[in-house]
PDB file of C-alpha atoms in Angstrom:
ATOM      1  CA  MET A 104      -4.253 -10.235  15.453  1.00 85.00           C
ATOM      2  CA  LYS A 105      -5.136  -9.623  11.812  1.00 93.00           C
ATOM      3  CA  ARG A 106      -5.211 -12.907   9.892  1.00 95.00           C
ATOM      4  CA  GLY A 107      -4.398 -13.067   6.182  1.00 97.00           C
ATOM      5  CA  LEU A 108      -4.474 -15.676   3.439  1.00 98.00           C
ATOM      6  CA  VAL A 109      -1.858 -15.379   0.664  1.00 98.00           C
ATOM      7  CA  LEU A 110      -2.422 -17.381  -2.540  1.00 98.00           C
ATOM      8  CA  GLU A 111       0.196 -18.073  -5.198  1.00 98.00           C
ATOM      9  CA  GLY A 112      -0.798 -18.688  -8.832  1.00 96.00           C
ATOM     10  CA  GLY A 113       0.529 -21.300 -11.221  1.00 95.00           C
ATOM     11  CA  GLY A 114      -2.247 -21.958 -13.720  1.00 95.00           C
ATOM     12  CA  LEU A 115      -4.022 -25.238 -13.033  1.00 97.00           C
ATOM     13  CA  ARG A 116      -1.553 -26.069 -10.276  1.00 98.00           C
ATOM     14  CA  GLY A 117      -3.967 -23.750  -8.485  1.00 98.00           C
ATOM     15  CA  LEU A 118      -6.399 -26.659  -8.207  1.00 98.00           C
ATOM     16  CA  PHE A 119      -4.202 -27.757  -5.285  1.00 98.00           C
ATOM     17  CA  THR A 120      -5.079 -24.420  -3.682  1.00 98.00           C
ATOM     18  CA  ALA A 121      -8.755 -24.941  -4.517  1.00 98.00           C
ATOM     19  CA  GLY A 122      -8.703 -28.242  -2.633  1.00 98.00           C
ATOM     20  CA  VAL A 123      -7.098 -26.614   0.401  1.00 98.00           C
ATOM     21  CA  LEU A 124      -9.573 -23.734   0.366  1.00 98.00           C
ATOM     22  CA  ASP A 125     -12.610 -25.992   0.104  1.00 98.00           C
ATOM     23  CA  VAL A 126     -11.562 -27.842   3.260  1.00 98.00           C
ATOM     24  CA  PHE A 127     -11.038 -24.493   5.006  1.00 97.00           C
ATOM     25  CA  MET A 128     -14.533 -23.365   3.984  1.00 97.00           C
ATOM     26  CA  GLU A 129     -16.082 -26.645   5.095  1.00 97.00           C
ATOM     27  CA  ARG A 130     -14.419 -26.237   8.484  1.00 94.00           C
ATOM     28  CA  GLY A 131     -15.550 -22.618   8.838  1.00 93.00           C
ATOM     29  CA  VAL A 132     -12.056 -21.067   8.819  1.00 94.00           C
ATOM     30  CA  LYS A 133     -12.274 -17.265   8.621  1.00 94.00           C
ATOM     31  CA  PHE A 134      -9.662 -14.742   7.514  1.00 96.00           C
ATOM     32  CA  ASP A 135      -9.657 -10.962   7.772  1.00 96.00           C
ATOM     33  CA  GLY A 136      -8.215 -10.630   4.291  1.00 98.00           C
ATOM     34  CA  ILE A 137      -7.183 -12.618   1.235  1.00 98.00           C
ATOM     35  CA  ILE A 138      -4.720 -11.716  -1.492  1.00 98.00           C
ATOM     36  CA  GLY A 139      -4.431 -13.772  -4.669  1.00 98.00           C
ATOM     37  CA  VAL A 140      -2.182 -13.746  -7.699  1.00 98.00           C
ATOM     38  CA  SER A 141      -3.163 -15.151 -11.098  1.00 97.00           C
ATOM     39  CA  ALA A 142      -4.916 -18.496 -10.449  1.00 97.00           C
ATOM     40  CA  GLY A 143      -4.818 -17.576  -6.761  1.00 98.00           C
ATOM     41  CA  ALA A 144      -7.010 -14.578  -7.607  1.00 98.00           C
ATOM     42  CA  CYS A 145      -9.332 -16.485  -9.962  1.00 98.00           C
ATOM     43  CA  PHE A 146      -9.877 -19.296  -7.478  1.00 98.00           C
ATOM     44  CA  GLY A 147      -9.492 -17.380  -4.203  1.00 98.00           C
ATOM     45  CA  CYS A 148     -12.407 -15.029  -4.868  1.00 98.00           C
ATOM     46  CA  ASN A 149     -14.702 -18.024  -4.318  1.00 98.00           C
ATOM     47  CA  TYR A 150     -13.594 -18.043  -0.681  1.00 98.00           C
ATOM     48  CA  LYS A 151     -15.083 -14.602  -0.146  1.00 98.00           C
ATOM     49  CA  SER A 152     -18.304 -15.658  -1.903  1.00 98.00           C
ATOM     50  CA  GLY A 153     -18.416 -18.870   0.149  1.00 98.00           C
ATOM     51  CA  GLN A 154     -18.734 -21.187  -2.863  1.00 98.00           C
ATOM     52  CA  ALA A 155     -16.938 -24.363  -1.856  1.00 98.00           C
ATOM     53  CA  GLY A 156     -16.645 -26.809  -4.754  1.00 98.00           C
ATOM     54  CA  ARG A 157     -17.234 -24.258  -7.490  1.00 98.00           C
ATOM     55  CA  VAL A 158     -13.634 -24.130  -8.783  1.00 98.00           C
ATOM     56  CA  ILE A 159     -13.185 -27.842  -9.369  1.00 98.00           C
ATOM     57  CA  ARG A 160     -16.731 -28.118 -10.720  1.00 98.00           C
ATOM     58  CA  TYR A 161     -16.407 -25.571 -13.515  1.00 98.00           C
ATOM     59  CA  ASN A 162     -12.836 -26.514 -14.406  1.00 97.00           C
ATOM     60  CA  LYS A 163     -13.854 -30.140 -14.947  1.00 98.00           C
ATOM     61  CA  ARG A 164     -17.077 -29.202 -16.712  1.00 98.00           C
ATOM     62  CA  PHE A 165     -15.335 -26.984 -19.265  1.00 97.00           C
ATOM     63  CA  ALA A 166     -11.956 -28.755 -19.391  1.00 96.00           C
ATOM     64  CA  ARG A 167     -12.365 -29.717 -23.050  1.00 95.00           C
ATOM     65  CA  ASP A 168     -14.582 -26.834 -24.123  1.00 96.00           C
ATOM     66  CA  PRO A 169     -12.723 -24.716 -26.737  1.00 95.00           C
ATOM     67  CA  ARG A 170     -14.565 -21.644 -25.500  1.00 93.00           C
ATOM     68  CA  TYR A 171     -12.785 -21.961 -22.152  1.00 95.00           C
ATOM     69  CA  CYS A 172      -9.146 -22.555 -23.079  1.00 94.00           C
ATOM     70  CA  SER A 173      -7.829 -23.459 -26.532  1.00 94.00           C
ATOM     71  CA  TRP A 174      -5.404 -22.564 -29.271  1.00 92.00           C
ATOM     72  CA  SER A 175      -8.390 -21.587 -31.403  1.00 94.00           C
ATOM     73  CA  SER A 176      -9.325 -19.036 -28.747  1.00 95.00           C
ATOM     74  CA  LEU A 177      -5.768 -17.685 -28.813  1.00 94.00           C
ATOM     75  CA  LEU A 178      -5.833 -17.339 -32.600  1.00 93.00           C
ATOM     76  CA  ARG A 179      -9.298 -15.746 -32.685  1.00 94.00           C
ATOM     77  CA  THR A 180      -9.125 -13.476 -29.642  1.00 94.00           C
ATOM     78  CA  GLY A 181      -5.489 -13.174 -28.573  1.00 95.00           C
ATOM     79  CA  ASP A 182      -6.252 -14.976 -25.288  1.00 94.00           C
ATOM     80  CA  LEU A 183      -5.643 -18.662 -24.603  1.00 95.00           C
ATOM     81  CA  PHE A 184      -8.320 -18.451 -21.893  1.00 95.00           C
ATOM     82  CA  ASN A 185     -11.203 -16.781 -23.701  1.00 96.00           C
ATOM     83  CA  ALA A 186     -11.829 -13.515 -21.877  1.00 96.00           C
ATOM     84  CA  ASP A 187     -15.522 -13.155 -22.632  1.00 96.00           C
ATOM     85  CA  PHE A 188     -16.302 -16.773 -21.805  1.00 96.00           C
ATOM     86  CA  CYS A 189     -14.170 -17.051 -18.646  1.00 97.00           C
ATOM     87  CA  TYR A 190     -14.926 -13.669 -17.087  1.00 97.00           C
ATOM     88  CA  ARG A 191     -18.477 -12.954 -18.236  1.00 96.00           C
ATOM     89  CA  GLU A 192     -20.441 -15.919 -19.581  1.00 97.00           C
ATOM     90  CA  LEU A 193     -19.160 -18.514 -17.131  1.00 97.00           C
ATOM     91  CA  PRO A 194     -19.516 -16.523 -13.856  1.00 97.00           C
ATOM     92  CA  MET A 195     -22.694 -14.712 -14.852  1.00 96.00           C
ATOM     93  CA  GLU A 196     -24.631 -17.456 -16.661  1.00 97.00           C
ATOM     94  CA  LEU A 197     -23.141 -20.960 -16.656  1.00 98.00           C
ATOM     95  CA  ASP A 198     -21.828 -21.426 -13.092  1.00 98.00           C
ATOM     96  CA  VAL A 199     -22.997 -18.276 -11.398  1.00 98.00           C
ATOM     97  CA  PHE A 200     -20.640 -16.471  -9.065  1.00 98.00           C
ATOM     98  CA  ASP A 201     -22.465 -15.274  -5.935  1.00 98.00           C
ATOM     99  CA  ALA A 202     -21.741 -11.547  -6.152  1.00 98.00           C
ATOM    100  CA  ALA A 203     -24.178 -10.724  -3.335  1.00 98.00           C
ATOM    101  CA  ALA A 204     -22.472 -13.108  -0.890  1.00 98.00           C
ATOM    102  CA  TYR A 205     -19.080 -11.782  -1.982  1.00 98.00           C
ATOM    103  CA  ALA A 206     -20.097  -8.176  -1.266  1.00 98.00           C
ATOM    104  CA  ALA A 207     -21.717  -9.079   2.061  1.00 98.00           C
ATOM    105  CA  ASN A 208     -18.639 -10.882   3.391  1.00 98.00           C
ATOM    106  CA  PRO A 209     -16.463  -8.376   5.340  1.00 97.00           C
ATOM    107  CA  THR A 210     -13.281 -10.277   4.433  1.00 98.00           C
ATOM    108  CA  GLU A 211     -11.084  -8.062   2.251  1.00 98.00           C
ATOM    109  CA  PHE A 212     -10.054  -9.448  -1.133  1.00 98.00           C
ATOM    110  CA  HIS A 213      -6.997  -8.136  -2.967  1.00 98.00           C
ATOM    111  CA  VAL A 214      -5.362  -9.059  -6.263  1.00 98.00           C
ATOM    112  CA  VAL A 215      -1.978  -8.401  -7.830  1.00 98.00           C
ATOM    113  CA  ALA A 216      -1.328  -7.575 -11.481  1.00 98.00           C
ATOM    114  CA  THR A 217       1.796  -6.316 -13.237  1.00 98.00           C
ATOM    115  CA  ASP A 218       1.843  -2.807 -14.682  1.00 98.00           C
ATOM    116  CA  CYS A 219       3.045  -3.141 -18.275  1.00 97.00           C
ATOM    117  CA  ALA A 220       4.593   0.343 -18.260  1.00 97.00           C
ATOM    118  CA  THR A 221       6.780  -0.218 -15.186  1.00 98.00           C
ATOM    119  CA  GLY A 222       7.009  -3.977 -14.709  1.00 97.00           C
ATOM    120  CA  LYS A 223       6.052  -3.367 -11.083  1.00 98.00           C
ATOM    121  CA  PRO A 224       3.179  -4.905  -9.116  1.00 98.00           C
ATOM    122  CA  ALA A 225      -0.185  -3.149  -9.001  1.00 98.00           C
ATOM    123  CA  TYR A 226      -2.324  -4.077  -5.987  1.00 98.00           C
ATOM    124  CA  ARG A 227      -6.090  -3.650  -5.930  1.00 98.00           C
ATOM    125  CA  ARG A 228      -8.700  -4.293  -3.250  1.00 98.00           C
ATOM    126  CA  LEU A 229     -11.964  -5.551  -4.762  1.00 98.00           C
ATOM    127  CA  ASP A 230     -15.011  -5.022  -2.558  1.00 98.00           C
ATOM    128  CA  GLU A 231     -17.636  -5.727  -5.229  1.00 98.00           C
ATOM    129  CA  ALA A 232     -17.741  -8.598  -7.714  1.00 97.00           C
ATOM    130  CA  ASP A 233     -18.661  -6.383 -10.653  1.00 97.00           C
ATOM    131  CA  ALA A 234     -17.372  -6.250 -14.236  1.00 95.00           C
ATOM    132  CA  ARG A 235     -14.429  -4.042 -13.254  1.00 96.00           C
ATOM    133  CA  ALA A 236     -13.394  -6.459 -10.508  1.00 98.00           C
ATOM    134  CA  PHE A 237     -13.410  -9.334 -12.990  1.00 98.00           C
ATOM    135  CA  GLU A 238     -11.174  -7.263 -15.270  1.00 98.00           C
ATOM    136  CA  TRP A 239      -8.634  -6.939 -12.437  1.00 98.00           C
ATOM    137  CA  ILE A 240      -8.829 -10.667 -11.784  1.00 98.00           C
ATOM    138  CA  ARG A 241      -8.356 -11.316 -15.511  1.00 98.00           C
ATOM    139  CA  ALA A 242      -5.369  -8.986 -15.570  1.00 98.00           C
ATOM    140  CA  SER A 243      -3.830 -10.810 -12.622  1.00 98.00           C
ATOM    141  CA  ALA A 244      -4.084 -14.092 -14.553  1.00 97.00           C
ATOM    142  CA  SER A 245      -3.123 -12.863 -18.046  1.00 97.00           C
ATOM    143  CA  MET A 246       0.072 -14.719 -18.881  1.00 95.00           C
ATOM    144  CA  PRO A 247       2.332 -12.885 -21.341  1.00 93.00           C
ATOM    145  CA  VAL A 248       2.443 -14.087 -24.961  1.00 93.00           C
ATOM    146  CA  VAL A 249      -0.768 -16.147 -24.622  1.00 93.00           C
ATOM    147  CA  SER A 250      -2.843 -13.214 -23.311  1.00 96.00           C
ATOM    148  CA  ARG A 251      -3.459  -9.653 -24.356  1.00 96.00           C
ATOM    149  CA  PRO A 252      -2.625  -6.950 -21.824  1.00 97.00           C
ATOM    150  CA  VAL A 253      -5.788  -5.898 -19.996  1.00 98.00           C
ATOM    151  CA  SER A 254      -6.660  -2.191 -20.214  1.00 98.00           C
ATOM    152  CA  ILE A 255      -8.062  -0.709 -16.986  1.00 97.00           C
ATOM    153  CA  ASP A 256      -8.385   3.000 -16.176  1.00 95.00           C
ATOM    154  CA  GLY A 257      -5.850   4.001 -18.810  1.00 96.00           C
ATOM    155  CA  GLY A 258      -3.204   1.447 -17.820  1.00 97.00           C
ATOM    156  CA  GLU A 259      -2.273  -1.950 -19.217  1.00 98.00           C
ATOM    157  CA  TYR A 260      -1.708  -4.981 -17.005  1.00 98.00           C
ATOM    158  CA  LEU A 261      -0.541  -8.585 -17.174  1.00 98.00           C
ATOM    159  CA  ASP A 262       0.000 -11.539 -14.838  1.00 97.00           C
ATOM    160  CA  GLY A 263       0.810 -10.558 -11.250  1.00 97.00           C
ATOM    161  CA  GLY A 264       3.168 -13.530 -11.043  1.00 96.00           C
ATOM    162  CA  LEU A 265       5.686 -11.549 -13.090  1.00 96.00           C
ATOM    163  CA  SER A 266       6.269  -9.024 -10.316  1.00 97.00           C
ATOM    164  CA  ASP A 267       4.983 -10.305  -6.945  1.00 98.00           C
ATOM    165  CA  GLY A 268       3.902 -13.901  -7.160  1.00 97.00           C
ATOM    166  CA  ILE A 269       3.597 -14.516  -3.400  1.00 98.00           C
ATOM    167  CA  PRO A 270       2.723 -11.103  -1.898  1.00 98.00           C
ATOM    168  CA  LEU A 271       3.330 -11.868   1.777  1.00 98.00           C
ATOM    169  CA  ARG A 272       5.377  -8.718   2.374  1.00 98.00           C
ATOM    170  CA  TYR A 273       2.670  -6.528   0.876  1.00 98.00           C
ATOM    171  CA  PHE A 274      -0.010  -8.074   3.057  1.00 98.00           C
ATOM    172  CA  GLU A 275       2.140  -7.594   6.118  1.00 98.00           C
ATOM    173  CA  SER A 276       2.500  -3.918   5.149  1.00 98.00           C
ATOM    174  CA  LEU A 277      -1.314  -3.646   5.364  1.00 98.00           C
ATOM    175  CA  GLY A 278      -1.258  -4.913   8.934  1.00 97.00           C
ATOM    176  CA  TYR A 279      -1.845  -8.624   8.385  1.00 97.00           C
ATOM    177  CA  ASP A 280       0.501  -9.857  11.072  1.00 94.00           C
ATOM    178  CA  PHE A 281      -0.279 -13.584  10.862  1.00 95.00           C
ATOM    179  CA  ASN A 282      -0.660 -15.193   7.448  1.00 97.00           C
ATOM    180  CA  VAL A 283      -1.369 -18.568   5.915  1.00 97.00           C
ATOM    181  CA  VAL A 284       0.592 -18.833   2.664  1.00 98.00           C
ATOM    182  CA  ILE A 285      -0.436 -21.410   0.068  1.00 98.00           C
ATOM    183  CA  THR A 286       2.066 -22.141  -2.696  1.00 98.00           C
ATOM    184  CA  THR A 287       1.713 -24.487  -5.652  1.00 98.00           C
ATOM    185  CA  ARG A 288       5.332 -25.605  -5.659  1.00 98.00           C
ATOM    186  CA  PRO A 289       6.794 -27.934  -2.998  1.00 98.00           C
ATOM    187  CA  HIS A 290       8.664 -26.456  -0.053  1.00 97.00           C
ATOM    188  CA  GLY A 291      12.318 -26.147  -1.024  1.00 95.00           C
ATOM    189  CA  TYR A 292      11.583 -25.418  -4.693  1.00 96.00           C
ATOM    190  CA  ARG A 293      13.776 -22.754  -6.290  1.00 95.00           C
ATOM    191  CA  LYS A 294      13.602 -21.106  -9.715  1.00 94.00           C
ATOM    192  CA  PHE A 295      16.700 -21.049 -11.911  1.00 91.00           C
ATOM    193  CA  PRO A 296      17.647 -18.669 -14.722  1.00 85.00           C
ATOM    194  CA  SER A 297      16.028 -19.832 -17.935  1.00 78.00           C
ATOM    195  CA  TRP A 298      16.494 -19.135 -21.626  1.00 76.00           C
ATOM    196  CA  LYS A 299      12.725 -19.373 -22.174  1.00 72.00           C
ATOM    197  CA  HIS A 300      12.205 -15.660 -21.634  1.00 76.00           C
ATOM    198  CA  ARG A 301      13.945 -15.121 -24.992  1.00 83.00           C
ATOM    199  CA  LEU A 302      11.000 -16.764 -26.739  1.00 83.00           C
ATOM    200  CA  ALA A 303       8.752 -14.053 -25.328  1.00 86.00           C
ATOM    201  CA  LYS A 304      10.965 -11.142 -26.353  1.00 88.00           C
ATOM    202  CA  PRO A 305       9.450 -10.622 -29.852  1.00 89.00           C
ATOM    203  CA  PHE A 306       5.966 -10.552 -28.314  1.00 86.00           C
ATOM    204  CA  LEU A 307       6.963  -8.005 -25.683  1.00 90.00           C
ATOM    205  CA  ARG A 308       8.688  -5.404 -27.857  1.00 91.00           C
ATOM    206  CA  ARG A 309       6.158  -2.785 -26.721  1.00 94.00           C
ATOM    207  CA  TYR A 310       6.648  -3.758 -23.082  1.00 94.00           C
ATOM    208  CA  PRO A 311      10.368  -3.789 -22.224  1.00 96.00           C
ATOM    209  CA  ALA A 312       9.626  -3.492 -18.496  1.00 96.00           C
ATOM    210  CA  VAL A 313       7.529  -6.669 -18.651  1.00 95.00           C
ATOM    211  CA  TYR A 314      10.319  -8.475 -20.494  1.00 94.00           C
ATOM    212  CA  LYS A 315      12.816  -7.392 -17.820  1.00 94.00           C
ATOM    213  CA  ALA A 316      10.460  -8.614 -15.085  1.00 94.00           C
ATOM    214  CA  LEU A 317      10.124 -11.975 -16.853  1.00 94.00           C
ATOM    215  CA  LYS A 318      13.888 -12.265 -17.298  1.00 93.00           C
ATOM    216  CA  THR A 319      14.719 -11.549 -13.649  1.00 93.00           C
ATOM    217  CA  ARG A 320      11.709 -13.208 -12.006  1.00 94.00           C
ATOM    218  CA  HIS A 321      13.766 -16.033 -10.510  1.00 95.00           C
ATOM    219  CA  GLU A 322      15.747 -13.553  -8.396  1.00 96.00           C
ATOM    220  CA  TRP A 323      12.889 -11.974  -6.446  1.00 95.00           C
ATOM    221  CA  TYR A 324      10.922 -15.233  -6.387  1.00 97.00           C
ATOM    222  CA  ASN A 325      13.693 -17.135  -4.609  1.00 97.00           C
ATOM    223  CA  GLU A 326      14.220 -14.256  -2.194  1.00 98.00           C
ATOM    224  CA  THR A 327      10.483 -14.309  -1.413  1.00 98.00           C
ATOM    225  CA  LEU A 328      10.644 -18.026  -0.633  1.00 98.00           C
ATOM    226  CA  ARG A 329      13.504 -17.394   1.796  1.00 98.00           C
ATOM    227  CA  TYR A 330      11.467 -14.627   3.411  1.00 98.00           C
ATOM    228  CA  ILE A 331       8.469 -16.931   3.823  1.00 98.00           C
ATOM    229  CA  ASP A 332      10.698 -19.493   5.543  1.00 98.00           C
ATOM    230  CA  SER A 333      11.920 -16.799   7.928  1.00 98.00           C
ATOM    231  CA  ARG A 334       8.370 -15.733   8.796  1.00 97.00           C
ATOM    232  CA  VAL A 335       7.364 -19.350   9.419  1.00 97.00           C
ATOM    233  CA  ALA A 336      10.379 -19.705  11.730  1.00 97.00           C
ATOM    234  CA  ASP A 337       9.318 -16.503  13.528  1.00 96.00           C
ATOM    235  CA  GLY A 338       5.839 -17.904  14.122  1.00 93.00           C
ATOM    236  CA  ALA A 339       4.228 -15.216  11.948  1.00 95.00           C
ATOM    237  CA  ALA A 340       3.163 -17.467   9.062  1.00 96.00           C
ATOM    238  CA  ILE A 341       2.067 -20.972   8.166  1.00 96.00           C
ATOM    239  CA  LEU A 342       3.132 -22.432   4.822  1.00 97.00           C
ATOM    240  CA  ILE A 343       0.936 -24.971   3.062  1.00 98.00           C
ATOM    241  CA  ALA A 344       2.598 -26.487  -0.005  1.00 98.00           C
ATOM    242  CA  PRO A 345       2.409 -29.779  -1.899  1.00 98.00           C
ATOM    243  CA  ASP A 346       4.853 -32.432  -0.731  1.00 98.00           C
ATOM    244  CA  ALA A 347       5.989 -33.165  -4.301  1.00 98.00           C
ATOM    245  CA  PRO A 348       5.673 -31.502  -7.718  1.00 97.00           C
ATOM    246  CA  LEU A 349       2.075 -31.527  -8.864  1.00 97.00           C
ATOM    247  CA  ASP A 350       1.324 -33.760 -11.835  1.00 95.00           C
ATOM    248  CA  ILE A 351      -0.318 -31.046 -13.887  1.00 96.00           C
ATOM    249  CA  SER A 352       0.820 -28.248 -16.177  1.00 92.00           C
ATOM    250  CA  ARG A 353      -0.359 -24.645 -16.188  1.00 90.00           C
ATOM    251  CA  VAL A 354      -2.866 -25.648 -18.858  1.00 93.00           C
ATOM    252  CA  CYS A 355      -4.682 -28.980 -18.690  1.00 95.00           C
ATOM    253  CA  HIS A 356      -7.728 -30.491 -20.415  1.00 95.00           C
ATOM    254  CA  ASP A 357      -7.948 -33.718 -18.412  1.00 97.00           C
ATOM    255  CA  PRO A 358     -10.725 -33.686 -15.776  1.00 97.00           C
ATOM    256  CA  GLU A 359      -9.292 -36.737 -13.994  1.00 98.00           C
ATOM    257  CA  ARG A 360      -5.906 -35.076 -13.565  1.00 98.00           C
ATOM    258  CA  MET A 361      -7.628 -31.926 -12.338  1.00 98.00           C
ATOM    259  CA  GLN A 362      -9.523 -33.940  -9.733  1.00 98.00           C
ATOM    260  CA  ALA A 363      -6.329 -35.699  -8.619  1.00 98.00           C
ATOM    261  CA  VAL A 364      -4.509 -32.415  -7.990  1.00 98.00           C
ATOM    262  CA  TYR A 365      -7.550 -31.021  -6.185  1.00 98.00           C
ATOM    263  CA  GLU A 366      -7.564 -34.101  -3.923  1.00 98.00           C
ATOM    264  CA  VAL A 367      -3.880 -33.572  -3.109  1.00 98.00           C
ATOM    265  CA  GLY A 368      -4.841 -30.126  -1.840  1.00 98.00           C
ATOM    266  CA  ARG A 369      -7.733 -31.486   0.217  1.00 98.00           C
ATOM    267  CA  LYS A 370      -5.531 -34.106   1.863  1.00 98.00           C
ATOM    268  CA  LYS A 371      -2.859 -31.537   2.665  1.00 98.00           C
ATOM    269  CA  ALA A 372      -5.439 -29.255   4.269  1.00 98.00           C
ATOM    270  CA  GLN A 373      -6.993 -32.075   6.284  1.00 97.00           C
ATOM    271  CA  ALA A 374      -3.580 -33.065   7.605  1.00 96.00           C
ATOM    272  CA  ASN A 375      -2.836 -29.511   8.744  1.00 93.00           C
ATOM    273  CA  ILE A 376      -6.218 -28.086   9.724  1.00 94.00           C
ATOM    274  CA  GLU A 377      -6.045 -28.667  13.489  1.00 91.00           C
ATOM    275  CA  ARG A 378      -2.540 -27.259  13.845  1.00 88.00           C
ATOM    276  CA  MET A 379      -3.409 -24.304  11.639  1.00 90.00           C
ATOM    277  CA  MET A 380      -6.589 -23.443  13.504  1.00 89.00           C
ATOM    278  CA  SER A 381      -4.850 -23.633  16.865  1.00 87.00           C
ATOM    279  CA  LEU A 382      -2.291 -21.081  15.628  1.00 86.00           C
ATOM    280  CA  LEU A 383      -4.784 -18.870  13.785  1.00 85.00           C
ATOM    281  CA  TYR A 384      -7.179 -18.322  16.654  1.00 81.00           C
ATOM    282  CA  THR A 385      -7.092 -17.443  20.316  1.00 64.00           C
ATOM    283  CA  ASP A 386      -8.317 -20.231  22.597  1.00 50.00           C
ATOM    284  CA  SER A 387     -11.886 -18.926  22.757  1.00 53.00           C
ATOM    285  CA  ALA A 388     -12.078 -18.176  19.039  1.00 53.00           C
ATOM    286  CA  TYR A 389     -10.574 -21.575  18.259  1.00 44.00           C
ATOM    287  CA  LYS A 390     -13.179 -23.371  20.309  1.00 51.00           C
ATOM    288  CA  GLU A 391     -15.956 -21.352  18.675  1.00 59.00           C
ATOM    289  CA  ALA A 392     -14.600 -22.065  15.181  1.00 53.00           C
ATOM    290  CA  ARG A 393     -14.358 -25.784  15.933  1.00 48.00           C
ATOM    291  CA  SER A 394     -17.863 -25.954  17.351  1.00 53.00           C
ATOM    292  CA  SER A 395     -19.335 -24.212  14.295  1.00 53.00           C
ATOM    293  CA  ALA A 396     -17.407 -26.326  11.766  1.00 48.00           C
TER     294      ALA A 396
END
């Protein structure tokens, strides 16, 4: 059985995911592959590098730092989350990302971005935590309007949540036949058509396919949620989701609120860890994982 971990985005709602993942790491839970979208990519890469606690640590440390996320950054650079600070200075100097551990871990790590030319998802496997990999992670998390499209290999890319926000089907197509899916919305949540996409239209004149993806996102998103429910019912997936809407927005500068959402994720993981491990592993592998935790 090939075991996968599928991580939704959602900005700083992703601190719920970070809490879940830290408990998994502390308990020694292993996956054959991980796929993350947006915040799921930014935070999920720390699972492959084995850096429990890093996500909540740097988010709280730089919560009010204008270099990290601010309107001044948006006005000066075109990115609400400062690209140079978030994807170079922070991981390479201020809270160092363990690139060697990442590369040594055989677990596959994949990200999803949206191709600006087609509005379709672009999937990339990242085996090394080098500058190019961080560009793909940045692309996956680059929200339209408040981020510039990221140029990679002649293409332009934006937030993967526009085109495949919970890529369970894609991971199954790669042979991951049992998956743990972590969402940042409560089970039963559904998106509704919204007028808000109209606000983005002037900013996306050069990218009509992206605007179309934004306008119709609720359709495929709700269908994906139904598909996840069907896979859970089939015994091919486990869903871990908050029990109620998380008390945090996509952007937040309050370290206490960040910590609270992170703790919600930890508690959810602790409540589900035994059941999840018993389903993830064969009897012998389960016993070994428990003994090493």
